[in-house]
CSV table of C-alpha atoms in Angstrom, one decimal:
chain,number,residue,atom,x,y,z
U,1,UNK,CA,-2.4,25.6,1.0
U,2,UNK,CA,-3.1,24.6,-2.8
U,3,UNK,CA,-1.7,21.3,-2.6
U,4,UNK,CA,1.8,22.3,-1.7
U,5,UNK,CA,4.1,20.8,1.0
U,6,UNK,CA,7.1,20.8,2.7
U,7,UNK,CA,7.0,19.7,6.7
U,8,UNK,CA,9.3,18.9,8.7
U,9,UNK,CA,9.0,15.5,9.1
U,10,UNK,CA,11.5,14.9,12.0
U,11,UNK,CA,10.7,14.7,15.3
U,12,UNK,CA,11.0,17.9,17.6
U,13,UNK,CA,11.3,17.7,21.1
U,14,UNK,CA,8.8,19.8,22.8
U,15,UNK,CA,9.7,20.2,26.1
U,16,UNK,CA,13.3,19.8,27.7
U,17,UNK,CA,12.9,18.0,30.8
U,18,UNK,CA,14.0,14.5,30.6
U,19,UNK,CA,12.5,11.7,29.6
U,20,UNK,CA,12.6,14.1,26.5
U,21,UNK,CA,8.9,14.8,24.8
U,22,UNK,CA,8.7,14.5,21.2
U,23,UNK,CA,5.9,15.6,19.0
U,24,UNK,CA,5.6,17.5,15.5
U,25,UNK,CA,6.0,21.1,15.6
U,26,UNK,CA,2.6,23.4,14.7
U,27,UNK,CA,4.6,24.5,11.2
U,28,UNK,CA,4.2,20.7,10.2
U,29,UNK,CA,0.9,19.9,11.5
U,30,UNK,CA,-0.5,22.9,9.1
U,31,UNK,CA,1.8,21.8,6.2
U,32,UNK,CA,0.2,17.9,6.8
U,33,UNK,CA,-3.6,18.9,7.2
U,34,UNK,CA,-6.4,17.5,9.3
U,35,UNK,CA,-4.8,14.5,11.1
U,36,UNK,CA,-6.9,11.5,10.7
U,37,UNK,CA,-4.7,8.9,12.2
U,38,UNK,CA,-1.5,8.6,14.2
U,39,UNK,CA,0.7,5.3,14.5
U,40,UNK,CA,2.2,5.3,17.8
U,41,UNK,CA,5.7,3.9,18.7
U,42,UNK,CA,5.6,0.8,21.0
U,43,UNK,CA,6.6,1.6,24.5
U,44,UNK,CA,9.8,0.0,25.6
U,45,UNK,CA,11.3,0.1,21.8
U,46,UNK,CA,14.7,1.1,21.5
U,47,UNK,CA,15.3,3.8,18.8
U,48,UNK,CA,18.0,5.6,17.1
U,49,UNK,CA,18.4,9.2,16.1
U,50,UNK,CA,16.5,9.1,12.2
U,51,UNK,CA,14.9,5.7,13.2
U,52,UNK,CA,11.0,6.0,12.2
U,53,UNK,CA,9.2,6.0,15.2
U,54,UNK,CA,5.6,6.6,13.4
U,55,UNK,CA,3.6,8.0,11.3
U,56,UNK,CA,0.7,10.7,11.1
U,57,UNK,CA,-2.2,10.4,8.2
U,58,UNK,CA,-3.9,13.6,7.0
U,59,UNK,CA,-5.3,13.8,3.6
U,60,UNK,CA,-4.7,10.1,2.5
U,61,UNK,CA,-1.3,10.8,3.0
U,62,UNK,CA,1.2,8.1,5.6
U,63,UNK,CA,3.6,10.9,6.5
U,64,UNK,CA,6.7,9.0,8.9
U,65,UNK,CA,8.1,10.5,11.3
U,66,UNK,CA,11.4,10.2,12.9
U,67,UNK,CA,13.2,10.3,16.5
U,68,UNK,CA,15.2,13.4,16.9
U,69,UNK,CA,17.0,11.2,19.4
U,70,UNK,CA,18.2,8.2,20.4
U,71,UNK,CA,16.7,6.3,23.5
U,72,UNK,CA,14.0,4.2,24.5
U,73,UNK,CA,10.3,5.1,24.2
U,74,UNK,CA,9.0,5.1,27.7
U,75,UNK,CA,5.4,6.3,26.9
U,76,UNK,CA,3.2,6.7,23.5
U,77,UNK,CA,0.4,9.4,23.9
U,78,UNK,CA,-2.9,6.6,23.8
U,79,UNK,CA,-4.8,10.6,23.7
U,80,UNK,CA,-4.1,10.8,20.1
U,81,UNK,CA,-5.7,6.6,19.8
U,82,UNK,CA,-9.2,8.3,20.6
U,83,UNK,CA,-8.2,11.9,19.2
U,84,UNK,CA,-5.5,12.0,16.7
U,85,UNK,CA,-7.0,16.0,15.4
U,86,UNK,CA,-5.2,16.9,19.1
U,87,UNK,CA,-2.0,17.5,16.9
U,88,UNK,CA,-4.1,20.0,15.0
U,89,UNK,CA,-4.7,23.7,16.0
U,90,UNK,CA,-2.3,24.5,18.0
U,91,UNK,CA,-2.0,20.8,20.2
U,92,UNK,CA,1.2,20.0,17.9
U,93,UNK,CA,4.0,21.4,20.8
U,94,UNK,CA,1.4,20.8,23.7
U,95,UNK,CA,-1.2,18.2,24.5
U,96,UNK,CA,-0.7,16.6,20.5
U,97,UNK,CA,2.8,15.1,21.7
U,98,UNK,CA,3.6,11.8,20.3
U,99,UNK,CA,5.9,10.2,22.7
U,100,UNK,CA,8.4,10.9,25.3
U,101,UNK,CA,11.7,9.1,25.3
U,102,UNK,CA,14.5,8.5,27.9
U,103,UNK,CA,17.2,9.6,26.0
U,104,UNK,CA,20.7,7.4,25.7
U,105,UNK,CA,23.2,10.7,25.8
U,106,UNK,CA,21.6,14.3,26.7
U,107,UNK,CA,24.2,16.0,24.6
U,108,UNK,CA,22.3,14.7,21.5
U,109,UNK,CA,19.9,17.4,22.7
U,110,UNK,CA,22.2,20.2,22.5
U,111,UNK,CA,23.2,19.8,19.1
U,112,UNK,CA,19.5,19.7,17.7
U,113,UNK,CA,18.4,23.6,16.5
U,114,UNK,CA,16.3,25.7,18.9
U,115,UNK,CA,13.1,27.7,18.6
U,116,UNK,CA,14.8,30.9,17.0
U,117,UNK,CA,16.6,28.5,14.7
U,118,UNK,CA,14.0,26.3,13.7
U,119,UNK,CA,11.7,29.6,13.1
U,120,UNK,CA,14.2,30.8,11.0
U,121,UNK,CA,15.0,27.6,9.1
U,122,UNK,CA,11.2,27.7,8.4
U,123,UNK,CA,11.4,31.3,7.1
U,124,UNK,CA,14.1,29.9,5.0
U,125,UNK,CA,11.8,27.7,3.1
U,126,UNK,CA,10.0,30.3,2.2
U,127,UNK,CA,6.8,29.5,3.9
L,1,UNK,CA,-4.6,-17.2,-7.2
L,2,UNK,CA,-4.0,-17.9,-3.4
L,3,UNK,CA,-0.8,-15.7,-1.9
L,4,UNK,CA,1.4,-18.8,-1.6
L,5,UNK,CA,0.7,-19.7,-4.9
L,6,UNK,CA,1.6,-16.3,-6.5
L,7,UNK,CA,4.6,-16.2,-5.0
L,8,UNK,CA,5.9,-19.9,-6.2
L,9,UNK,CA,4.8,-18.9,-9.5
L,10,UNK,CA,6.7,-15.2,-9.1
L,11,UNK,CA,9.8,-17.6,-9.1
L,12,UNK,CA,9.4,-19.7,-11.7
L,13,UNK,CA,8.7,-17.5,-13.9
L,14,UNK,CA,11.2,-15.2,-12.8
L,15,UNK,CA,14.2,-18.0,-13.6
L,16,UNK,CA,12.6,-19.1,-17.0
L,17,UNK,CA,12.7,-15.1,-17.8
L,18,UNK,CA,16.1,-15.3,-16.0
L,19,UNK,CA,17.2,-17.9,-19.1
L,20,UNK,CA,15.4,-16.4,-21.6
L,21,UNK,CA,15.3,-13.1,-21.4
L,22,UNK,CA,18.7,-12.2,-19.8
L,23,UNK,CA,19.0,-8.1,-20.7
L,24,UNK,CA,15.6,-7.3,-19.8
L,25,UNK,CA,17.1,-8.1,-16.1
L,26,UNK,CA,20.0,-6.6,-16.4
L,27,UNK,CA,18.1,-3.4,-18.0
L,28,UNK,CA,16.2,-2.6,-15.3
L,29,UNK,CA,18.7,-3.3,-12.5
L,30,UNK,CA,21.1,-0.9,-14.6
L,31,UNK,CA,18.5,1.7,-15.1
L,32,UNK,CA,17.0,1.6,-11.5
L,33,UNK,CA,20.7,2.0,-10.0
L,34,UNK,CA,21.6,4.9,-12.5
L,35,UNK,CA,21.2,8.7,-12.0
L,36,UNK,CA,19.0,9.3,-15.2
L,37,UNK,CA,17.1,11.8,-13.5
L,38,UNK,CA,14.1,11.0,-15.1
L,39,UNK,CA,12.7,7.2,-15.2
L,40,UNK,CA,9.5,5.4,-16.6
L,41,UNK,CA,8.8,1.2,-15.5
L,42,UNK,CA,6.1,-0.3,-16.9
L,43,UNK,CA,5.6,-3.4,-14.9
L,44,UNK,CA,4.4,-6.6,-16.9
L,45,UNK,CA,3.2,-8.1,-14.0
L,46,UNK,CA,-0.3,-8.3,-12.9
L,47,UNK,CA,0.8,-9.5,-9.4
L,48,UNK,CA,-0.3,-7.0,-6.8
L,49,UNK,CA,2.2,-8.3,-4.0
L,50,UNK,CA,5.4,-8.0,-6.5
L,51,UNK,CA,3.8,-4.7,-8.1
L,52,UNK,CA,3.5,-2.9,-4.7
L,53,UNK,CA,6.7,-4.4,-3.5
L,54,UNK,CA,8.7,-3.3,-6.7
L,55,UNK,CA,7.1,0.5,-5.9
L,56,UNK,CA,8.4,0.2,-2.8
L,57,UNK,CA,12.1,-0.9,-3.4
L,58,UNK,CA,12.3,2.0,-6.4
L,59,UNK,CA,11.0,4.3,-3.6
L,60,UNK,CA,13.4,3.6,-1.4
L,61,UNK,CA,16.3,3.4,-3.2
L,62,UNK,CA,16.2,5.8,-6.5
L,63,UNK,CA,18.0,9.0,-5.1
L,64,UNK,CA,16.3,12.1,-4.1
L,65,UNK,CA,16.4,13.8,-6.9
L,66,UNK,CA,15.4,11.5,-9.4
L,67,UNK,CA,11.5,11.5,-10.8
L,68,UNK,CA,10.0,8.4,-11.1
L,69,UNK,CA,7.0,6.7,-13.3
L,70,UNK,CA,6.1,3.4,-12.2
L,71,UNK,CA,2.4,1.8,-14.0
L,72,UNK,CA,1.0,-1.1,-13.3
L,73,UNK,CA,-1.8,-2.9,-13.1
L,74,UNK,CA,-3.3,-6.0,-10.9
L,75,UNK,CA,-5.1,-9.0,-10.8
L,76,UNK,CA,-8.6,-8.8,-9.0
L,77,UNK,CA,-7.5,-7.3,-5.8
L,78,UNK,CA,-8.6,-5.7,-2.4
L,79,UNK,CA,-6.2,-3.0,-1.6
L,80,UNK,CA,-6.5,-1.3,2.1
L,81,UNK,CA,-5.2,1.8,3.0
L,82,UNK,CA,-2.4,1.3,5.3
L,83,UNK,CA,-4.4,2.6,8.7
L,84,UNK,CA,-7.9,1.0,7.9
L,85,UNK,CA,-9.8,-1.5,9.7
L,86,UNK,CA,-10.2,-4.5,7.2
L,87,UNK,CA,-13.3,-5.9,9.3
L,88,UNK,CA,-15.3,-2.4,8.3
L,89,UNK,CA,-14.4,-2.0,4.7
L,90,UNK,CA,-14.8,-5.8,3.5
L,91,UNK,CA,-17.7,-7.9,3.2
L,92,UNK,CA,-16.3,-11.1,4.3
L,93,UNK,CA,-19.0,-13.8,3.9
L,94,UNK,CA,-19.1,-12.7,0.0
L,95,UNK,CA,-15.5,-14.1,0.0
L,96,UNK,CA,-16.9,-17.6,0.7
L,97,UNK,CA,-19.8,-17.4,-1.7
L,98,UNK,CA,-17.3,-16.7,-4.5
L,99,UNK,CA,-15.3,-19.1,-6.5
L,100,UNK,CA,-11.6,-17.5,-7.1
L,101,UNK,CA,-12.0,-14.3,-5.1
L,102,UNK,CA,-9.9,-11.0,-5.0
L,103,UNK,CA,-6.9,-11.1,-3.0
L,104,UNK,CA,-6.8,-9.0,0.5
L,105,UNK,CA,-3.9,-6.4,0.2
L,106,UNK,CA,-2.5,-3.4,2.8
L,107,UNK,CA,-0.8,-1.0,1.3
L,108,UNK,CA,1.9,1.0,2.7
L,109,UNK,CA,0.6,4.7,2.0
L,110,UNK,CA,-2.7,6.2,3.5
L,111,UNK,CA,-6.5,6.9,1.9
L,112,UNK,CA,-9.0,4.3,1.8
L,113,UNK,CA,-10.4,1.0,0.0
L,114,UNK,CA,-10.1,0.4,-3.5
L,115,UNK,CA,-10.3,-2.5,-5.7
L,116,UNK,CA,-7.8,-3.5,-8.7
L,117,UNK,CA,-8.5,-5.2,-11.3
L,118,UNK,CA,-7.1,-5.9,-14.9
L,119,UNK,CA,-9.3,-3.2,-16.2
L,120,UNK,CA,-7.7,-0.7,-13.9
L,121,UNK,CA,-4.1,1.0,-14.3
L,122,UNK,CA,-2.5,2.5,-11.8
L,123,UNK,CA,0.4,5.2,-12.0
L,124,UNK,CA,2.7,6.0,-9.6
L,125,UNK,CA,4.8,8.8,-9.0
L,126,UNK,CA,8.0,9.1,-6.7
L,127,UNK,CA,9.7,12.8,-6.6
L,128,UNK,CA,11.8,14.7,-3.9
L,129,UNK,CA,9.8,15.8,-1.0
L,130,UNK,CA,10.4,19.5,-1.9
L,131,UNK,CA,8.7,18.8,-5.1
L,132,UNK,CA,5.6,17.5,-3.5
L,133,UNK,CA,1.8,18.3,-4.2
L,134,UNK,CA,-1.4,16.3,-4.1
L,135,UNK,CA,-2.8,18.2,-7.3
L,136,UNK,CA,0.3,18.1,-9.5
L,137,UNK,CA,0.7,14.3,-11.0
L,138,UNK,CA,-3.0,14.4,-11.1
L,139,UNK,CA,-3.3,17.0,-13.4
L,140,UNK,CA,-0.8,15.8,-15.4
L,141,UNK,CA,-3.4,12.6,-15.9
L,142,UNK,CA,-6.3,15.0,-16.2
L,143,UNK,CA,-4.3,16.6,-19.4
L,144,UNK,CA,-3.5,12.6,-20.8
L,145,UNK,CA,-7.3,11.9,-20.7
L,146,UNK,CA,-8.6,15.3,-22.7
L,147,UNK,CA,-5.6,14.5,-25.3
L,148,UNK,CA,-7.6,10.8,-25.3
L,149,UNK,CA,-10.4,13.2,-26.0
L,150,UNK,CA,-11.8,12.7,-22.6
L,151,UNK,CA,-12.8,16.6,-22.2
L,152,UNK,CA,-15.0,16.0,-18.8
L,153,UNK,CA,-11.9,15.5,-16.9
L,154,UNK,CA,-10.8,16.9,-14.1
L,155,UNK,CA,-9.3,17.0,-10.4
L,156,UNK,CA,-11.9,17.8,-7.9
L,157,UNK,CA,-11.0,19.2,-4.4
L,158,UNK,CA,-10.5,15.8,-2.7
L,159,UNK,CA,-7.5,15.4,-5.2
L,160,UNK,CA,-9.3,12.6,-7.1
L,161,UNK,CA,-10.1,12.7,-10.8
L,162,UNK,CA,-13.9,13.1,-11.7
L,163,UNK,CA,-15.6,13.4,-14.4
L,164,UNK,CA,-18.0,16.3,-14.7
L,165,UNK,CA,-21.5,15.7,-15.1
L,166,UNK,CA,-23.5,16.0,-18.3
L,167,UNK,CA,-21.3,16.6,-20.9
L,168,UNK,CA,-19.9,19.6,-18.6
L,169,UNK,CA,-16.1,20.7,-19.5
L,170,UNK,CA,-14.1,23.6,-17.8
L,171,UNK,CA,-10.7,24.6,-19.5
L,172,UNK,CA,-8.6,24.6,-15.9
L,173,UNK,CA,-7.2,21.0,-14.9
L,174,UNK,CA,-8.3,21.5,-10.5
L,175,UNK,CA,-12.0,22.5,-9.7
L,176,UNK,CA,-11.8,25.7,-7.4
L,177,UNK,CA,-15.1,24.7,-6.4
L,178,UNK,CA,-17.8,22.2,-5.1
L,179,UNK,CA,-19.8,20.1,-8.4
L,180,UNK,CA,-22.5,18.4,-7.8
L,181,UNK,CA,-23.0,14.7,-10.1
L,182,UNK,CA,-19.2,13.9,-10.8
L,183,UNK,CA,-18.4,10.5,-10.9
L,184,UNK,CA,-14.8,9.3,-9.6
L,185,UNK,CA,-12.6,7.3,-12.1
L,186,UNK,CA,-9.3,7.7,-10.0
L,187,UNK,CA,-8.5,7.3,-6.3
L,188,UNK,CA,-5.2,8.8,-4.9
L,189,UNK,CA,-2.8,8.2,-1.9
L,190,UNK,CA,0.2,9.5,-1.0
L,191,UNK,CA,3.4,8.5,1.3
L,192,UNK,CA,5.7,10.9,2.1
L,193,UNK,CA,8.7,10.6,3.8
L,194,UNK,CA,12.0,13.6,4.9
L,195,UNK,CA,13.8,13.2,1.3
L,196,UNK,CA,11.5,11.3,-0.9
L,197,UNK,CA,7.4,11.3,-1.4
L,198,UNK,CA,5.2,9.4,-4.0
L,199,UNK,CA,1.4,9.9,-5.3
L,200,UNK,CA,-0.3,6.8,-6.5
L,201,UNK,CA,-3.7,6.5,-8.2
L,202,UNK,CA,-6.1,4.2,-9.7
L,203,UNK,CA,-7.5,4.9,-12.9
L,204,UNK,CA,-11.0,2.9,-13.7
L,205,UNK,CA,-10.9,2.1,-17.2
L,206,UNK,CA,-12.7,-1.3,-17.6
L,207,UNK,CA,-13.3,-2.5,-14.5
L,208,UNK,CA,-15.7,-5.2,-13.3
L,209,UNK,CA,-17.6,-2.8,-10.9
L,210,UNK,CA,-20.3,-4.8,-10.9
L,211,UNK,CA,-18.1,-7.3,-8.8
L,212,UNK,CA,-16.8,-4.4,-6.4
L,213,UNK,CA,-20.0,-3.4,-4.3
L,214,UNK,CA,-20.4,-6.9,-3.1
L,215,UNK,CA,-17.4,-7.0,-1.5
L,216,UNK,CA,-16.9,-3.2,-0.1
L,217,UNK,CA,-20.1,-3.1,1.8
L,218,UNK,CA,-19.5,-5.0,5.6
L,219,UNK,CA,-22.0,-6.0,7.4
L,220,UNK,CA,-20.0,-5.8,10.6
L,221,UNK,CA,-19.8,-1.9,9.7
L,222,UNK,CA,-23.0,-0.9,12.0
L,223,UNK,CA,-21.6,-2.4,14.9
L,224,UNK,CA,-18.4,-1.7,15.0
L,225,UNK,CA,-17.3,2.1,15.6
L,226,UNK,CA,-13.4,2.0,14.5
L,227,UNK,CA,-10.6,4.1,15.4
L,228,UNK,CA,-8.8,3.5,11.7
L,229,UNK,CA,-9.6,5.6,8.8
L,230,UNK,CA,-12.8,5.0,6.9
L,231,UNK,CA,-13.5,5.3,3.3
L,232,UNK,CA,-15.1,8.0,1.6
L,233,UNK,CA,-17.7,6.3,-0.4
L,234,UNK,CA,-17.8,8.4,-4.2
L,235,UNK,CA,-20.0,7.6,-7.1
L,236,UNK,CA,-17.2,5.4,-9.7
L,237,UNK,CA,-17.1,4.9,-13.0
L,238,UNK,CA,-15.1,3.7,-16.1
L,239,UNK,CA,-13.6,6.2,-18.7
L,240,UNK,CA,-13.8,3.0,-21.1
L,241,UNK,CA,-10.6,3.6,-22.3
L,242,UNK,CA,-8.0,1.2,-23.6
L,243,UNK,CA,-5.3,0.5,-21.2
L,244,UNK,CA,-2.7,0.8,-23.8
L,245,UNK,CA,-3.5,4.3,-25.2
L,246,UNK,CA,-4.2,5.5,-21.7
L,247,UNK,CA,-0.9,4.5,-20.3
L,248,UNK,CA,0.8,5.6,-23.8
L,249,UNK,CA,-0.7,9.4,-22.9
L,250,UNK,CA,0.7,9.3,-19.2
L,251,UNK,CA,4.0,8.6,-19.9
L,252,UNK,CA,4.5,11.5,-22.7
L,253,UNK,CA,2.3,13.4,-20.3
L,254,UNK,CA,5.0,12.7,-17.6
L,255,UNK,CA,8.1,12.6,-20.2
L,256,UNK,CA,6.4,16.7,-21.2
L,257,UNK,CA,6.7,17.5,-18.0
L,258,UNK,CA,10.0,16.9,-16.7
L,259,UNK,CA,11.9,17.0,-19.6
L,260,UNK,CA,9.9,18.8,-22.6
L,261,UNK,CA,8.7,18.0,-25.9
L,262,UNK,CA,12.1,16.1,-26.8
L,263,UNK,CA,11.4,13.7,-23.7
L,264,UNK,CA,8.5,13.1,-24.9
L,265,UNK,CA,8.8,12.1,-27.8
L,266,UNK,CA,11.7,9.8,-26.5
L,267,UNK,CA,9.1,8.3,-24.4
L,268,UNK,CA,6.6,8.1,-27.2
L,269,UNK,CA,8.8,6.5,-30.1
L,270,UNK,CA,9.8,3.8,-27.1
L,271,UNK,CA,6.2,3.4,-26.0
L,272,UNK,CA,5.2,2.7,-30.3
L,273,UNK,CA,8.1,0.2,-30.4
L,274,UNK,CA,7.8,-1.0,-27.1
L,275,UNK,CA,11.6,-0.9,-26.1
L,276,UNK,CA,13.3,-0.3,-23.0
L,277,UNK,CA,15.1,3.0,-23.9
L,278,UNK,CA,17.1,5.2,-22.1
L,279,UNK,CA,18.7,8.5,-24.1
L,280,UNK,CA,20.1,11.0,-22.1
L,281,UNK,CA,17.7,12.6,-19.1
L,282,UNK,CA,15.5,9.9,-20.0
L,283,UNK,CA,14.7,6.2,-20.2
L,284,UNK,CA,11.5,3.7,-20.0
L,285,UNK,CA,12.0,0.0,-19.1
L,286,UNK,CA,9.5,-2.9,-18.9
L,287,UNK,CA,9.9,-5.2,-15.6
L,288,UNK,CA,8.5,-8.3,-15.2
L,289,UNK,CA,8.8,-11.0,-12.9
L,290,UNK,CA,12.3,-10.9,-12.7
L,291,UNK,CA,11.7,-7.5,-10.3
L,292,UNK,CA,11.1,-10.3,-7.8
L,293,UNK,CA,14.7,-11.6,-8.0
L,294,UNK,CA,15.6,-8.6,-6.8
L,295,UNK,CA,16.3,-9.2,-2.4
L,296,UNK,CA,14.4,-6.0,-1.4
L,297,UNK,CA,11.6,-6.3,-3.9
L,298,UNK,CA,11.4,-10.2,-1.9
L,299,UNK,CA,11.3,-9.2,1.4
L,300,UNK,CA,8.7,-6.6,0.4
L,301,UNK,CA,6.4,-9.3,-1.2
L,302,UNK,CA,6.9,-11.8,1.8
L,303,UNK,CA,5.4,-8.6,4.2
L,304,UNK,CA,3.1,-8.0,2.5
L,305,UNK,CA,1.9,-11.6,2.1
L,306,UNK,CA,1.6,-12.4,5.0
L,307,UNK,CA,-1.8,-12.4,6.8
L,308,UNK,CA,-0.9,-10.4,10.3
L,309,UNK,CA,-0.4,-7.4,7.7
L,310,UNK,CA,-3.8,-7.1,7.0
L,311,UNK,CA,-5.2,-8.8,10.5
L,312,UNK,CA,-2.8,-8.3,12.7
L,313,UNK,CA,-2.1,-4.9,13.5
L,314,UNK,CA,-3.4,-2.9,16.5
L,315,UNK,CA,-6.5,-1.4,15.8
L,316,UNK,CA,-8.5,0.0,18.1
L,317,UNK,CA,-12.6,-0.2,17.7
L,318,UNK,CA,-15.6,-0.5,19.8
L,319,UNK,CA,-18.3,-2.9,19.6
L,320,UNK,CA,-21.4,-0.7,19.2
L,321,UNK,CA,-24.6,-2.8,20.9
């Protein structure tokens, strides 16, 4: 990728059904590179919407990431303790999930984009 | 100096400068709250807990789309990448064997172990996240040491500056391929966050290396198999360099870049007269303790001080037996 970069460091909710599963999407994890390291949120925290929940290192880079939501985190993925490289080809919007969170008010969910939106929004970039 | 003690003697010298020296204060509180889109610090302080704090607070709050140049350099110091086990990378019994040993710092962006010391400067670069890339700042220092006449220079594939073995030279700034013999002078690391990212890098000039391998090498590391990120151990050397012309050829590097050959000389006239300046799309300013007067810059150093940083966190390793 020549040393260029521009993920989307927020949150995206993988998978709808409530508590709400959040991870990075597989268009970040190729932007960020090899994950070396993943800094889990502590279960039982309460967090806000933009709230840094963690943070994923790939090439000597601390990356944050933030909560698309607000909520409390009910369970951190201890997969990506022994195997953080899960977010990595292809894991990102499947077993490399980060943390689900019971989430305060669903509507916050509605108003985030979707999968046609976020592709697009991607394409926008220019990537 | 032990951490309580630097940060006692942060404050006093921070009022005396307070008395003293009254505009250089108000300088850089002016300067790091304007929109001057393009801004140089040179810290005067050699204390690694204010230095990495004061990066922080600039980072945090410069807008987006402002490009920052922060150098500094630190008393003998440790510095841990922020995810690394600190009982694999340090040899702690050569701490008690040594009469006024390097402090123990974690930093806040990824990468590995490095060690600072007076003969080493390090740069720092904060720009919008759109603006981001590993190579970029690096080759900007790559082109400051061939105008030093350091031809060898280069940026290998690991991001880091080398020099090539040899006498070897190649005219583009970023190796496209694998060379066999360099030896590292710079270490980078990177933080990035949704608006704003930075680069920061080492750059051996003089530095006691002699003293580093005593302390990088743990014991402890066969028997412990960590879940942090290790080090990637690199053949290091000195450019032997002075500081002062090296950091003079960064900043007109960096003021060239951003805002031309008018920038840079800007920068360069400032640098010679050693003046906090600021013209236009441009300005350098000298900080020295007084950055620690500053609240943010405070609670920054008082994190980073204390000991649970570096011992306390969560990190999951295995006893190998």
């Amino acid at each position: 990728m020549n040393g260029s970069f521009c993920p989307t460091l927020t949150g995206t909710l993988t998978d709808t059904e409530l508590p709400a599963t959040v991870g990075i999407t597989d268009y970040a994890q190729t932007a960020l590179g090899d994950v070396v390291y993943v800094e889990l949120p502590v279960e039982g925290d309460g967090v806000e919407a933009g709230d840094a929940i963690g943070a994923i290192e790939s090439v000597k880079s601390a990356s944050d990431i933030f909560s698309p939501v607000s909520g409390t985190v009910v369970e951190a993925n201890a997969e990506l303790v022994r195997n953080p490289g899960l977010i990595n080809g292809g894991g990102a919007e499947d077993d490399g999930w980060i943390c689900k969170i019971e989430v305060k008010d669903s509507k916050e969910i509605e108003t985030l984009m979707d999968k046609a939106g976020y592709d697009a929004y991607v394409k926008g970039l220019g990537h | 100096m032990s951490p309580s003690r630097g940060l006692i003697f942060a404050r006093t010298v921070s009022r005396a400068h307070q008395r003293q020296f009254r505009r250089y204060q108000s300088t850089f509180r002016t300067f790091s709250g304007s929109q001057i889109p393009v801004q140089v610090y040179i810290s005067k302080s050699n204390n690694p807990y204010l230095n990495l704090s004061l990066e922080h607070h600039l980072f945090q709050t410069t807008p987006p789309k402002i490009a920052t140049l922060l150098i500094y350099t630190n008393s003998p110091s440790i510095v841990l990448g922020r995810n690394q086990n600190p009982w694999v990378e340090v040899n702690h019994p050569q701490f008690a064997s040594t009469f006024n040993p390097p402090l123990i710092v974690r930093r806040r962006s990824g990468g590995g172990t490095v060690f600072h010391d007076l003969g080493n400067v390090n740069y720092s670069v904060a720009m919008p996240t759109s603006a981001f890339c590993r190579d970029k700042h690096a080759e900007m220092v790559v082109r400051a040491l061939r105008k030093l006449g350091v031809a060898e220079a280069v940026v290998n594939k690991r991001h880091d500056i080398v020099i090539l073995p040899d006498g070897m030279t190649v005219e583009e700034t970023r190796l496209t391929r694998e060379v066999v013999g360099t030896k590292k002078v710079s270490g980078s690391a990177y933080k990035l966050t949704t608006r704003r990212s930075y680069h920061h890098g080492t750059m051996l000039l003089e530095s006691r290396l002699e003293d580093v391998r005593g302390y990088l090498r743990s014991a402890a590391r066969e028997w412990i198999k960590a879940r942090g990120v290790d080090s990637v151990r690199s053949m290091v050397g000195n450019v032997r360099i002075e500081g002062g012309k090296f950091v003079g050829a960064v900043v007109e590097e960096f003021g060239r870049m951003y805002v031309g050959e008018e920038g840079m000389e800007i920068l360069k006239d400032a640098m010679a007269s050693r003046r906090d300046r600021i013209d236009g799309e441009v300005g350098v300013c000298w900080v020295g303790e007084e950055a620690g007067e500053v609240e943010e810059v405070q609670k920054g150093i008082a994190e980073l001080m204390v000991s649970s940083r570096v011992y306390g966190r969560v990190l999951y390793a295995e006893l190998v037996v």
